[in-house]
Amino acid sequence: MDIDDPNLEREDFLRYLSSGEIRSYFQPIVDLYTGRVFGYEMLVRGSGRLFSPAALFAEAGCLDLGWELEYACRRAALNAIAERHEELPGVSFFINVSPSVFTSSGFRNGFTVHALKERGIDGSRIVLEITETTSVSDYTVFDEMIRHYVAEGFHIALDDFGAGHSGLITLVAITPHYLKLDRELVKGIHRNHYKQGLVKHIATFADSVGSHVLGEGIETEEELNTLLRLGSRYGQGFFFGRPASEPRLPDPEAVRCLMRLGKEHRRSYWSLDFSLYRMVVRPETVAPGTMTCNALDLFFSGHNSVSHIVVVDESDHPLKLITRQYFYSLLSGRYGFSVFQRKPVDAIAKGDFLIVEEGTDLRVLSKLAMGRPEDEVYDPVVVVDDEGKLSGTITMKQLLAKAFDVEVKFAVSANPLTQLPGNMVIRVWLEDLLHRGLFTIIYADLDKFKEYNDSYGFSSGDDMIKLFAELLQNHVQHFDSVARLGHVGGDDFIVLVEGIVDDEQLLHLCEDFDRKKESLFRQEDIEYGCYHALNRIGEEVDVPLVTVSLAVVTNENFLRPPHPGKLGQSVALLKRKIKERNAATGRSGFLRERRVYDYDGVN
């Protein structure tokens, strides 16, 4: 049989499928919050001219052997998993299945928990990727199959979301554990505002139903950074590693890049006076091989307040975690204690546990902790410093109590109309920002808002402020650097950016407001370009439509970090000038500060 023959017969292709030439390659899927390998997608590869999956499935389609090829791919994947799963504890394996195969009785009869156990594979580590290459013909059967496999302990992923035949309908039917963004959505996403808006809403939806977003096809740092900012939990692509015949760790440089970007995204956005290091408590630690399970039993018996210990190496890096509950669950049973009593603690301790850095934001930490498997939700969180050394641990009781405290403080500070952080939070942000290398501060307010509020009414005034707030939020999230938006009060807002914002982004924001504000004006006022209102002495005057003024200062405007109170003084004249320009042009605009300030004034 010559597999490179372009005129293969069905019998030749069937022999090829059973010859062992169909192999499964591993591509790493990375947890973007921790930098660890979360799983591997099992990707099919053939040989010769049929090496690529596209060529394989095209040939199978021509010969009407799609089912047979999928069976061979699944068999190859399970064989590869069976060979490697023990050396990859806690890792999930993603296997592609088309809807037509998934809903067939043959798949249900052949792909069972029992069949996996015979290979030594735990079904809970298998994620069935439902591909959208073909449409679902019977959603009743499809829904039944989904329920069956979820009940059996399998996880479900919807592959190529956003590019298939019936994405939204399939999404409703599946309610998947993972939503895999189509690679075309990810490609160049840092340059495409439409893609960013779409992915943001997908991530928000996924979060609301308990699913996770997985960005597929990541190839650049810019794409990774954007997906992090928009809420993607997992990532996959050539940036981390290409498919390989053996499971490989992600590229070390890519992981270092991820952790650097992650620090920026995980830093506190809402905290007032909170840092993780104030919560951590140094736990009991042991070195590998120095304590037996029998000794740990005696230790726990004599120290009722100790709920866990951490195994650390000689440099104090955490290696494993064992909790009191987990320890005694292993020792329970007729022969539990006799089996484990002489074994070292590190032989049974958990190697896959939640580790975060001290700078992690509380809200991010809460999401990470609550997103763990049910049997790990109440495990403590291990906290490390910048060098990866153990700082301490945080129990879930501590975490929940502190999260509630911060939420209360945030609620007190938040503006009741826009729910954006108010002056208490802004002050903390500002003091932190002024001591960073590069920064941009944007003071934003509405021109002629009082007149609009008086003429159109308070309800319309509130709608105008909410429109402005929503527009600012949408644009700020597209900035290339970490940005925070606060509501100073009334129609005044402030944007604090840890980097430089270019003129194009500011211009786009102004133009967007001028388009969207028209929904809040009467048509005749839009056509006339102004409306009638009473001035302060009761005279009727023509008032131009509301515009936005943006006064922009950067670190280059200050020889030294200014006192926060000085900033308002330094931009007062700037704001007056941009408002005068807007009044003359009738359009929203921005103005950058060109002066340089010292503590004693302008240089």
Coordinates of C-alpha atoms in Angstrom, one line a residue:
M1 CA 0.0 0.0 0.0
D2 CA 1.4 3.4 -1.0
I3 CA -0.2 6.0 1.2
D4 CA 1.2 8.7 -1.1
D5 CA -0.9 7.4 -4.0
P6 CA -3.5 10.1 -4.7
N7 CA -6.0 7.5 -5.7
L8 CA -6.4 5.4 -2.5
E9 CA -9.2 2.8 -2.4
R10 CA -11.4 2.4 0.7
E11 CA -9.7 -0.8 1.6
D12 CA -6.2 0.8 1.4
F13 CA -7.3 3.6 3.7
L14 CA -8.9 1.2 6.2
R15 CA -5.6 -0.8 6.3
Y16 CA -3.8 2.4 6.8
L17 CA -6.0 3.3 9.8
S18 CA -5.3 0.0 11.4
S19 CA -1.6 0.0 10.7
G20 CA -0.6 2.2 13.7
E21 CA 0.4 5.1 11.4
I22 CA -2.2 7.4 13.0
R23 CA -0.5 9.0 16.0
S24 CA -1.4 11.5 18.7
Y25 CA 0.6 14.6 19.4
F26 CA 0.5 16.6 22.6
Q27 CA 0.1 20.4 22.6
P28 CA 0.2 22.1 26.0
I29 CA -2.7 24.1 27.4
V30 CA -1.5 26.7 30.0
D31 CA -3.3 28.1 33.0
L32 CA -2.8 31.8 32.3
Y33 CA -3.2 32.6 36.0
T34 CA -0.5 30.3 37.3
G35 CA 1.7 29.5 34.3
R36 CA 1.3 25.8 34.9
V37 CA 0.3 23.2 32.3
F38 CA -3.4 22.6 32.7
G39 CA -3.7 20.0 30.0
Y40 CA -2.8 18.8 26.6
E41 CA -4.8 18.7 23.5
M42 CA -4.4 15.4 21.7
L43 CA -3.9 16.3 18.0
V44 CA -3.9 13.7 15.2
R45 CA -1.0 13.2 12.8
G46 CA -0.6 10.7 10.0
S47 CA 2.3 10.0 7.7
G48 CA 3.5 11.0 4.2
R49 CA 1.1 13.2 2.3
L50 CA -1.5 12.4 5.0
F51 CA 0.6 13.8 7.9
S52 CA -1.6 16.8 8.5
P53 CA -5.1 16.4 10.1
A54 CA -6.6 18.5 7.2
A55 CA -5.3 16.0 4.6
L56 CA -6.4 13.0 6.7
F57 CA -10.0 14.2 7.1
A58 CA -10.2 15.4 3.5
E59 CA -9.2 11.9 2.4
A60 CA -11.6 10.2 4.8
G61 CA -14.4 12.5 3.6
C62 CA -13.8 11.5 0.0
L63 CA -13.9 7.8 0.9
D64 CA -16.9 8.2 3.3
L65 CA -14.7 6.9 6.2
G66 CA -15.1 9.8 8.6
W67 CA -16.3 7.6 11.5
E68 CA -13.5 5.1 11.0
L69 CA -10.9 7.9 11.0
E70 CA -12.3 9.5 14.2
Y71 CA -12.3 6.1 15.9
A72 CA -8.6 5.6 14.9
C73 CA -7.8 9.1 16.2
R74 CA -9.5 8.4 19.5
R75 CA -7.8 5.1 19.8
A76 CA -4.4 6.7 19.2
A77 CA -5.1 9.5 21.7
L78 CA -6.1 7.0 24.4
N79 CA -3.1 4.9 23.8
A80 CA -0.8 8.0 24.1
I81 CA -2.6 9.1 27.3
A82 CA -2.4 5.6 28.8
E83 CA 1.4 5.6 28.3
R84 CA 1.9 9.1 29.8
H85 CA -0.9 9.9 32.3
E86 CA 0.9 8.6 35.4
E87 CA 3.9 11.0 34.8
L88 CA 1.4 13.9 34.4
P89 CA -0.6 13.9 37.6
G90 CA -3.6 16.3 37.6
V91 CA -3.3 17.2 33.9
S92 CA -6.4 17.0 31.7
F93 CA -6.4 15.7 28.1
F94 CA -8.6 17.3 25.4
I95 CA -9.9 14.9 22.7
N96 CA -11.7 16.2 19.6
V97 CA -15.1 14.7 18.7
S98 CA -17.4 15.9 15.9
P99 CA -21.1 16.2 16.7
S100 CA -22.1 13.5 14.2
V101 CA -19.9 11.0 15.9
F102 CA -20.6 12.2 19.4
T103 CA -24.4 11.6 19.0
S104 CA -24.0 8.1 17.5
S105 CA -24.7 5.0 19.5
G106 CA -21.4 3.5 18.5
F107 CA -19.5 6.3 20.3
R108 CA -21.5 5.9 23.5
N109 CA -21.1 2.1 23.5
G110 CA -17.3 2.3 22.8
F111 CA -16.3 5.3 24.9
T112 CA -17.1 4.5 28.5
V113 CA -15.7 5.0 31.9
H114 CA -15.1 1.2 32.1
A115 CA -13.2 1.2 28.9
L116 CA -11.0 4.0 30.2
K117 CA -10.4 2.2 33.5
E118 CA -9.1 -0.8 31.6
R119 CA -6.4 1.5 30.3
G120 CA -5.8 3.0 33.7
I121 CA -7.3 6.4 32.7
D122 CA -9.5 8.4 35.1
G123 CA -12.4 9.7 33.1
S124 CA -12.5 13.0 35.0
R125 CA -9.2 13.9 33.3
I126 CA -10.7 13.6 29.8
V127 CA -12.2 16.7 28.2
L128 CA -14.4 16.0 25.1
E129 CA -14.0 18.8 22.6
I130 CA -17.1 19.1 20.5
T131 CA -15.9 20.5 17.2
E132 CA -18.1 22.9 15.2
T133 CA -16.9 21.6 11.8
T134 CA -20.4 20.1 11.3
S135 CA -23.8 21.1 12.5
V136 CA -25.8 19.2 15.1
S137 CA -28.6 17.4 13.4
D138 CA -30.7 16.4 16.5
Y139 CA -30.3 18.6 19.6
T140 CA -32.5 16.3 21.7
V141 CA -30.0 13.4 21.3
F142 CA -27.1 15.8 21.6
D143 CA -28.3 17.2 24.9
E144 CA -28.9 13.6 26.2
M145 CA -25.4 12.6 25.3
I146 CA -23.9 15.7 27.0
R147 CA -25.8 14.9 30.2
H148 CA -24.7 11.3 30.1
Y149 CA -21.0 12.1 29.8
V150 CA -21.1 14.9 32.3
A151 CA -22.8 12.5 34.8
E152 CA -20.0 10.0 34.1
G153 CA -17.4 12.6 35.2
F154 CA -16.2 13.8 31.8
H155 CA -15.7 17.5 31.1
I156 CA -17.0 19.2 27.9
A157 CA -15.4 21.9 25.7
L158 CA -16.9 23.7 22.8
D159 CA -14.2 23.9 20.2
D160 CA -13.7 26.7 17.6
F161 CA -16.3 28.9 19.3
G162 CA -17.2 31.8 17.1
A163 CA -16.5 30.2 13.8
G164 CA -18.7 27.1 13.5
H165 CA -22.1 26.3 12.1
S166 CA -24.3 26.9 15.1
G167 CA -22.2 28.3 17.9
L168 CA -24.9 29.9 20.0
I169 CA -27.4 27.1 19.7
T170 CA -24.7 24.5 20.4
L171 CA -23.6 26.6 23.4
V172 CA -27.1 26.6 24.9
A173 CA -27.3 22.8 24.4
I174 CA -23.9 22.1 25.9
T175 CA -23.3 24.6 28.7
P176 CA -19.6 23.5 28.4
H177 CA -16.9 23.6 31.0
Y178 CA -14.6 25.3 28.5
L179 CA -15.2 27.6 25.6
K180 CA -12.3 27.4 23.1
L181 CA -12.1 30.6 21.2
D182 CA -11.6 30.1 17.5
R183 CA -8.0 30.9 16.4
E184 CA -9.3 33.5 14.0
L185 CA -10.8 35.4 16.9
V186 CA -7.4 35.3 18.7
K187 CA -5.3 36.2 15.7
G188 CA -4.4 39.9 15.9
I189 CA -6.9 40.5 18.6
H190 CA -4.7 43.3 20.1
R191 CA -5.3 45.3 17.0
N192 CA -9.0 44.7 16.6
H193 CA -11.4 46.5 18.9
Y194 CA -14.4 44.5 17.6
K195 CA -12.7 41.1 18.4
Q196 CA -11.8 42.5 21.9
G197 CA -15.4 43.5 22.6
L198 CA -16.7 40.1 21.5
V199 CA -14.2 38.2 23.6
K200 CA -14.9 40.3 26.6
H201 CA -18.6 39.5 26.4
I202 CA -17.9 35.8 25.9
A203 CA -15.7 35.8 29.0
T204 CA -18.3 37.6 31.0
F205 CA -21.0 35.1 29.9
A206 CA -18.7 32.2 30.6
D207 CA -18.0 33.5 34.1
S208 CA -21.7 33.8 34.8
V209 CA -22.4 30.2 33.9
G210 CA -19.3 28.6 35.5
S211 CA -17.4 28.0 32.2
H212 CA -13.8 29.0 31.4
V213 CA -12.5 30.7 28.3
L214 CA -9.6 29.1 26.5
G215 CA -7.8 31.1 23.9
E216 CA -6.5 28.9 21.0
G217 CA -3.9 29.9 18.5
I218 CA -1.9 32.3 20.6
E219 CA 1.3 33.2 18.7
T220 CA 2.5 36.6 20.1
E221 CA 3.0 38.3 23.4
E222 CA 0.5 41.0 22.3
E223 CA -2.3 38.4 21.7
L224 CA -1.5 36.8 25.1
N225 CA -1.6 40.2 26.9
T226 CA -4.9 41.1 25.4
L227 CA -6.5 37.7 26.2
L228 CA -5.3 38.1 29.8
R229 CA -6.8 41.5 30.1
L230 CA -10.2 40.3 28.6
G231 CA -10.5 37.4 31.0
S232 CA -9.3 34.3 29.3
R233 CA -8.3 31.7 31.9
Y234 CA -6.4 29.3 29.7
G235 CA -4.3 29.6 26.6
Q236 CA -2.8 27.4 23.8
G237 CA -0.8 28.0 20.7
F238 CA 2.7 28.2 19.2
F239 CA 3.7 30.9 21.7
F240 CA 3.8 28.2 24.4
G241 CA 4.7 25.2 22.3
R242 CA 4.0 23.3 19.1
P243 CA 2.4 19.9 19.0
A244 CA 5.0 17.1 19.8
S245 CA 5.0 13.4 19.9
E246 CA 5.7 13.6 23.6
P247 CA 4.2 15.9 26.2
R248 CA 6.5 18.9 26.6
L249 CA 6.5 21.8 29.0
P250 CA 5.7 25.2 27.6
D251 CA 8.6 27.3 26.3
P252 CA 10.3 28.7 29.4
E253 CA 10.7 32.2 27.9
A254 CA 6.9 32.2 27.2
V255 CA 6.1 31.3 30.8
R256 CA 8.4 34.0 32.1
C257 CA 6.6 36.5 29.8
L258 CA 3.3 35.2 31.0
M259 CA 4.2 35.6 34.6
R260 CA 5.5 39.1 34.0
L261 CA 2.2 40.1 32.2
G262 CA 0.2 38.3 34.9
K263 CA 1.7 40.3 37.7
E264 CA 0.4 43.5 36.0
H265 CA -3.1 42.0 35.5
R266 CA -3.3 40.5 38.9
R267 CA -2.2 43.6 40.8
S268 CA -4.9 45.1 43.0
Y269 CA -7.5 47.1 41.1
W270 CA -9.9 47.6 43.9
S271 CA -8.1 47.1 47.2
L272 CA -7.9 50.0 49.6
D273 CA -5.3 49.1 52.2
F274 CA -5.0 45.4 51.5
S275 CA -2.0 43.2 50.6
L276 CA -1.9 39.4 50.7
Y277 CA 1.3 39.4 52.8
R278 CA -0.7 40.9 55.7
M279 CA -2.9 37.8 55.6
V280 CA -0.5 35.0 55.2
V281 CA 0.5 32.8 58.2
R282 CA 3.7 30.8 58.1
P283 CA 2.6 27.1 58.2
E284 CA 4.4 24.1 59.6
T285 CA 6.9 22.9 57.0
V286 CA 8.9 19.7 56.5
A287 CA 11.7 18.7 54.1
P288 CA 11.2 15.8 51.7
G289 CA 11.8 12.4 53.3
T290 CA 12.1 13.7 56.9
M291 CA 8.6 12.8 58.3
T292 CA 6.7 9.6 58.0
C293 CA 2.9 9.4 57.9
N294 CA 3.0 7.8 61.3
A295 CA 4.9 10.8 62.6
L296 CA 2.4 13.2 61.0
D297 CA -0.4 11.4 62.6
L298 CA 1.2 11.9 66.0
F299 CA 1.8 15.6 65.1
F300 CA -1.8 16.2 64.1
S301 CA -3.0 14.5 67.2
G302 CA -1.0 16.8 69.4
H303 CA -1.7 20.0 67.5
N304 CA -5.4 20.3 66.9
S305 CA -5.2 23.8 65.5
V306 CA -2.9 22.8 62.7
S307 CA -4.9 22.0 59.6
H308 CA -2.1 21.5 57.0
I309 CA 1.7 21.3 56.4
V310 CA 3.8 22.3 53.4
V311 CA 6.7 20.3 52.0
V312 CA 9.5 22.6 51.0
D313 CA 12.9 22.1 49.4
E314 CA 16.2 23.3 50.9
S315 CA 15.7 26.8 49.4
D316 CA 12.2 27.1 51.0
H317 CA 10.3 26.7 47.7
P318 CA 7.0 24.9 48.3
L319 CA 6.8 21.4 46.7
K320 CA 3.7 19.8 48.1
L321 CA 0.8 20.3 50.4
I322 CA -1.1 18.0 52.7
T323 CA -4.1 18.9 54.7
R324 CA -5.5 17.1 57.8
Q325 CA -8.7 16.2 56.0
Y326 CA -6.9 14.8 53.0
F327 CA -4.4 12.9 55.2
Y328 CA -7.0 11.1 57.2
S329 CA -9.2 10.4 54.2
L330 CA -6.2 8.3 52.9
L331 CA -5.7 6.6 56.2
S332 CA -9.3 5.7 56.6
G333 CA -10.5 2.2 55.7
R334 CA -9.5 -1.2 56.8
Y335 CA -5.9 -1.2 55.7
G336 CA -5.2 2.6 55.3
F337 CA -2.9 3.2 58.2
S338 CA -0.9 0.0 57.8
V339 CA -0.3 0.8 54.1
F340 CA 0.8 4.4 54.6
Q341 CA 2.3 4.6 58.1
R342 CA 5.9 4.1 57.1
K343 CA 5.8 6.1 53.9
P344 CA 7.2 9.7 53.9
V345 CA 4.6 12.4 54.0
D346 CA 5.8 13.8 50.6
A347 CA 5.0 10.5 48.9
I348 CA 1.3 11.1 49.5
A349 CA 1.0 14.9 49.6
K350 CA -0.6 16.9 46.8
G351 CA 1.8 18.2 44.2
D352 CA -0.9 20.1 42.3
F353 CA -2.1 22.9 44.6
L354 CA -2.9 26.6 44.3
I355 CA 0.1 28.8 44.5
V356 CA -0.1 32.6 44.1
E357 CA 2.3 35.5 44.5
E358 CA 2.0 38.1 47.2
G359 CA 0.9 40.8 44.7
T360 CA -2.1 38.9 43.5
D361 CA -5.4 40.8 43.7
L362 CA -7.9 39.6 46.2
R363 CA -10.7 39.2 43.7
V364 CA -8.5 37.2 41.3
L365 CA -7.4 35.0 44.2
S366 CA -11.0 34.4 45.2
K367 CA -11.9 33.4 41.7
L368 CA -8.9 31.1 41.5
A369 CA -9.7 29.5 44.9
M370 CA -13.4 29.0 44.2
G371 CA -12.6 27.6 40.7
R372 CA -10.8 24.6 42.0
P373 CA -12.3 21.1 41.9
E374 CA -14.9 20.5 44.7
D375 CA -12.6 18.3 46.8
E376 CA -9.9 21.1 46.8
V377 CA -12.1 24.2 47.3
Y378 CA -11.4 24.4 51.0
D379 CA -7.6 23.7 50.8
P380 CA -5.4 26.6 51.9
V381 CA -3.8 28.8 49.3
V382 CA 0.0 28.8 49.2
V383 CA 1.6 32.3 48.8
V384 CA 5.1 32.8 47.6
D385 CA 7.4 35.9 47.2
D386 CA 9.0 37.2 44.0
E387 CA 11.6 34.5 44.2
G388 CA 9.1 31.7 44.6
K389 CA 9.9 31.1 48.2
L390 CA 7.2 30.3 50.7
S391 CA 5.7 33.4 52.4
G392 CA 2.9 31.5 54.1
T393 CA -0.6 30.2 53.5
I394 CA -4.1 31.6 53.6
T395 CA -7.1 29.5 54.7
M396 CA -10.4 29.8 52.9
K397 CA -11.9 31.2 56.1
Q398 CA -9.4 34.1 56.1
L399 CA -10.0 34.6 52.4
L400 CA -13.8 34.8 52.6
A401 CA -13.7 37.1 55.6
K402 CA -11.3 39.5 53.9
A403 CA -13.1 39.4 50.6
F404 CA -16.3 40.4 52.3
D405 CA -14.5 43.2 54.1
V406 CA -13.0 44.6 50.9
E407 CA -16.3 44.3 49.1
V408 CA -17.9 46.4 51.8
K409 CA -15.2 49.1 51.6
F410 CA -15.5 49.1 47.8
A411 CA -19.3 49.4 48.0
V412 CA -19.0 52.4 50.4
S413 CA -16.5 54.1 48.0
A414 CA -18.3 53.3 44.7
N415 CA -20.4 55.9 43.0
P416 CA -24.1 54.9 43.3
L417 CA -24.9 55.9 39.8
T418 CA -22.1 54.3 37.8
Q419 CA -20.8 51.8 40.5
L420 CA -17.3 52.9 39.6
P421 CA -14.7 53.4 42.4
G422 CA -14.9 56.7 44.1
N423 CA -12.4 59.1 45.8
M424 CA -11.3 56.7 48.5
V425 CA -10.0 54.1 46.0
I426 CA -8.8 56.7 43.5
R427 CA -6.6 58.3 46.1
V428 CA -4.8 54.9 46.8
W429 CA -4.5 54.3 43.0
L430 CA -3.1 57.7 42.4
E431 CA -0.5 57.5 45.2
D432 CA 0.7 54.2 43.8
L433 CA 0.7 55.4 40.2
L434 CA 2.8 58.5 40.8
H435 CA 5.8 56.4 41.9
R436 CA 5.9 54.3 38.8
G437 CA 8.1 54.9 35.8
L438 CA 5.6 55.7 33.0
F439 CA 2.1 56.9 33.6
T440 CA -0.7 58.8 32.0
I441 CA -3.5 60.6 33.9
I442 CA -6.6 61.6 32.0
Y443 CA -9.1 64.0 33.6
A444 CA -12.4 63.6 31.8
D445 CA -15.6 65.7 32.2
L446 CA -18.6 66.9 30.3
D447 CA -18.9 70.4 28.9
K448 CA -22.1 72.3 29.4
F449 CA -23.5 69.4 31.5
K450 CA -25.3 71.6 34.0
E451 CA -27.2 73.4 31.3
Y452 CA -28.2 70.0 29.8
N453 CA -29.2 68.7 33.2
D454 CA -31.4 71.8 33.9
S455 CA -33.0 71.8 30.4
Y456 CA -33.5 68.0 29.8
G457 CA -34.1 67.0 33.4
F458 CA -32.3 65.0 36.1
S459 CA -33.2 61.6 34.6
S460 CA -31.7 62.5 31.2
G461 CA -28.7 64.0 33.1
D462 CA -28.2 60.6 34.8
D463 CA -28.5 58.9 31.5
M464 CA -25.8 61.2 30.0
I465 CA -23.4 60.4 32.9
K466 CA -24.0 56.6 32.6
L467 CA -23.4 56.8 28.8
F468 CA -20.2 58.6 29.4
A469 CA -19.1 56.1 32.1
E470 CA -19.9 53.1 29.9
L471 CA -18.0 54.6 27.0
L472 CA -15.0 55.3 29.2
Q473 CA -15.1 51.7 30.4
N474 CA -15.2 50.3 26.9
H475 CA -12.3 52.4 25.7
V476 CA -10.1 52.0 28.8
Q477 CA -10.1 48.3 28.5
H478 CA -8.6 48.6 25.1
F479 CA -5.6 50.6 26.2
D480 CA -2.3 48.8 25.8
S481 CA -1.3 49.3 29.5
V482 CA -3.1 48.6 32.8
A483 CA -5.7 51.3 33.2
R484 CA -8.1 52.1 36.1
L485 CA -11.2 54.2 35.8
G486 CA -12.6 56.2 38.7
H487 CA -15.7 58.4 39.2
V488 CA -14.6 61.6 41.0
G489 CA -18.2 62.8 41.2
G490 CA -20.9 64.5 39.1
D491 CA -19.7 64.5 35.5
D492 CA -16.0 64.2 36.4
F493 CA -14.0 61.0 35.9
I494 CA -10.3 60.1 36.0
V495 CA -8.3 57.4 34.2
L496 CA -5.0 56.2 35.6
V497 CA -2.8 54.4 33.1
E498 CA 0.5 52.6 33.8
G499 CA 2.0 53.6 30.4
I500 CA 1.5 56.0 27.6
V501 CA -1.9 56.5 25.8
D502 CA -1.5 57.6 22.2
D503 CA -3.5 60.4 20.5
E504 CA -5.4 58.0 18.2
Q505 CA -7.0 56.3 21.2
L506 CA -8.0 59.6 22.8
L507 CA -9.4 60.8 19.5
H508 CA -11.4 57.6 19.0
L509 CA -12.9 58.1 22.5
C510 CA -14.0 61.7 21.7
E511 CA -15.4 60.7 18.3
D512 CA -17.3 57.8 19.8
F513 CA -18.9 60.1 22.4
D514 CA -20.0 62.6 19.8
R515 CA -21.8 59.8 17.9
K516 CA -23.5 58.2 20.8
K517 CA -24.6 61.3 22.7
E518 CA -27.1 62.0 19.9
S519 CA -29.4 59.3 21.3
L520 CA -29.9 61.6 24.4
F521 CA -30.9 64.8 22.4
R522 CA -34.0 65.8 20.6
Q523 CA -33.7 65.5 16.8
E524 CA -34.3 69.3 16.3
D525 CA -31.5 70.1 18.7
I526 CA -29.2 67.8 16.9
E527 CA -30.0 69.5 13.6
Y528 CA -29.7 72.9 15.0
G529 CA -26.5 72.1 16.9
C530 CA -27.7 73.6 20.1
Y531 CA -30.7 74.0 22.3
H532 CA -32.5 76.7 24.3
A533 CA -31.9 77.1 28.0
L534 CA -31.9 79.7 30.7
N535 CA -28.6 81.1 31.9
R536 CA -27.8 82.1 35.5
I537 CA -29.7 85.4 35.3
G538 CA -32.8 83.9 33.7
E539 CA -32.1 84.8 30.0
E540 CA -32.8 82.3 27.3
V541 CA -29.6 81.4 25.4
D542 CA -28.4 78.9 22.8
V543 CA -26.4 76.1 24.5
P544 CA -24.2 73.9 22.4
L545 CA -24.6 70.1 22.6
V546 CA -22.6 68.4 25.4
T547 CA -19.0 67.6 24.6
V548 CA -16.2 65.7 26.4
S549 CA -13.0 67.4 27.5
L550 CA -9.9 65.3 28.2
A551 CA -7.0 66.9 30.0
V552 CA -3.9 64.6 29.7
V553 CA -0.8 64.7 31.9
T554 CA 2.1 62.2 31.9
N555 CA 5.2 61.4 34.0
E556 CA 7.1 63.7 31.6
N557 CA 5.3 66.7 33.0
F558 CA 6.9 66.3 36.5
L559 CA 10.5 66.4 37.5
R560 CA 9.6 64.5 40.6
P561 CA 6.5 62.6 41.7
P562 CA 4.0 65.3 42.6
H563 CA 1.7 65.3 45.6
P564 CA -1.7 64.1 44.5
G565 CA -3.2 67.4 45.6
K566 CA -0.9 69.3 43.2
L567 CA -2.3 67.5 40.2
G568 CA -5.6 69.3 40.2
Q569 CA -3.8 72.7 40.3
S570 CA -1.5 71.7 37.4
V571 CA -4.4 70.7 35.1
A572 CA -6.9 73.5 35.9
L573 CA -5.6 75.8 33.1
L574 CA -5.3 72.8 30.8
K575 CA -9.0 71.9 31.3
R576 CA -10.1 75.5 30.7
K577 CA -8.2 75.6 27.4
I578 CA -9.7 72.4 26.1
K579 CA -13.2 73.5 27.1
E580 CA -12.7 76.7 25.1
R581 CA -11.5 74.8 22.1
N582 CA -14.5 72.4 22.3
A583 CA -16.9 75.4 22.5
A584 CA -15.3 76.8 19.3
T585 CA -15.4 73.6 17.4
G586 CA -18.5 72.0 18.7
R587 CA -16.7 68.7 19.1
S588 CA -15.2 66.7 21.9
G589 CA -11.5 66.9 22.2
F590 CA -8.3 66.4 24.3
L591 CA -5.3 68.5 25.2
R592 CA -1.9 67.3 26.4
E593 CA 0.0 69.2 29.0
R594 CA 3.3 70.5 27.6
R595 CA 4.6 72.3 30.7
V596 CA 7.0 70.7 33.1
Y597 CA 6.3 71.0 36.9
D598 CA 8.5 70.9 39.9
Y599 CA 7.1 71.0 43.5
D600 CA 7.5 74.8 43.5
G601 CA 5.8 75.4 40.2
V602 CA 6.4 75.4 36.4
N603 CA 10.0 75.2 35.1

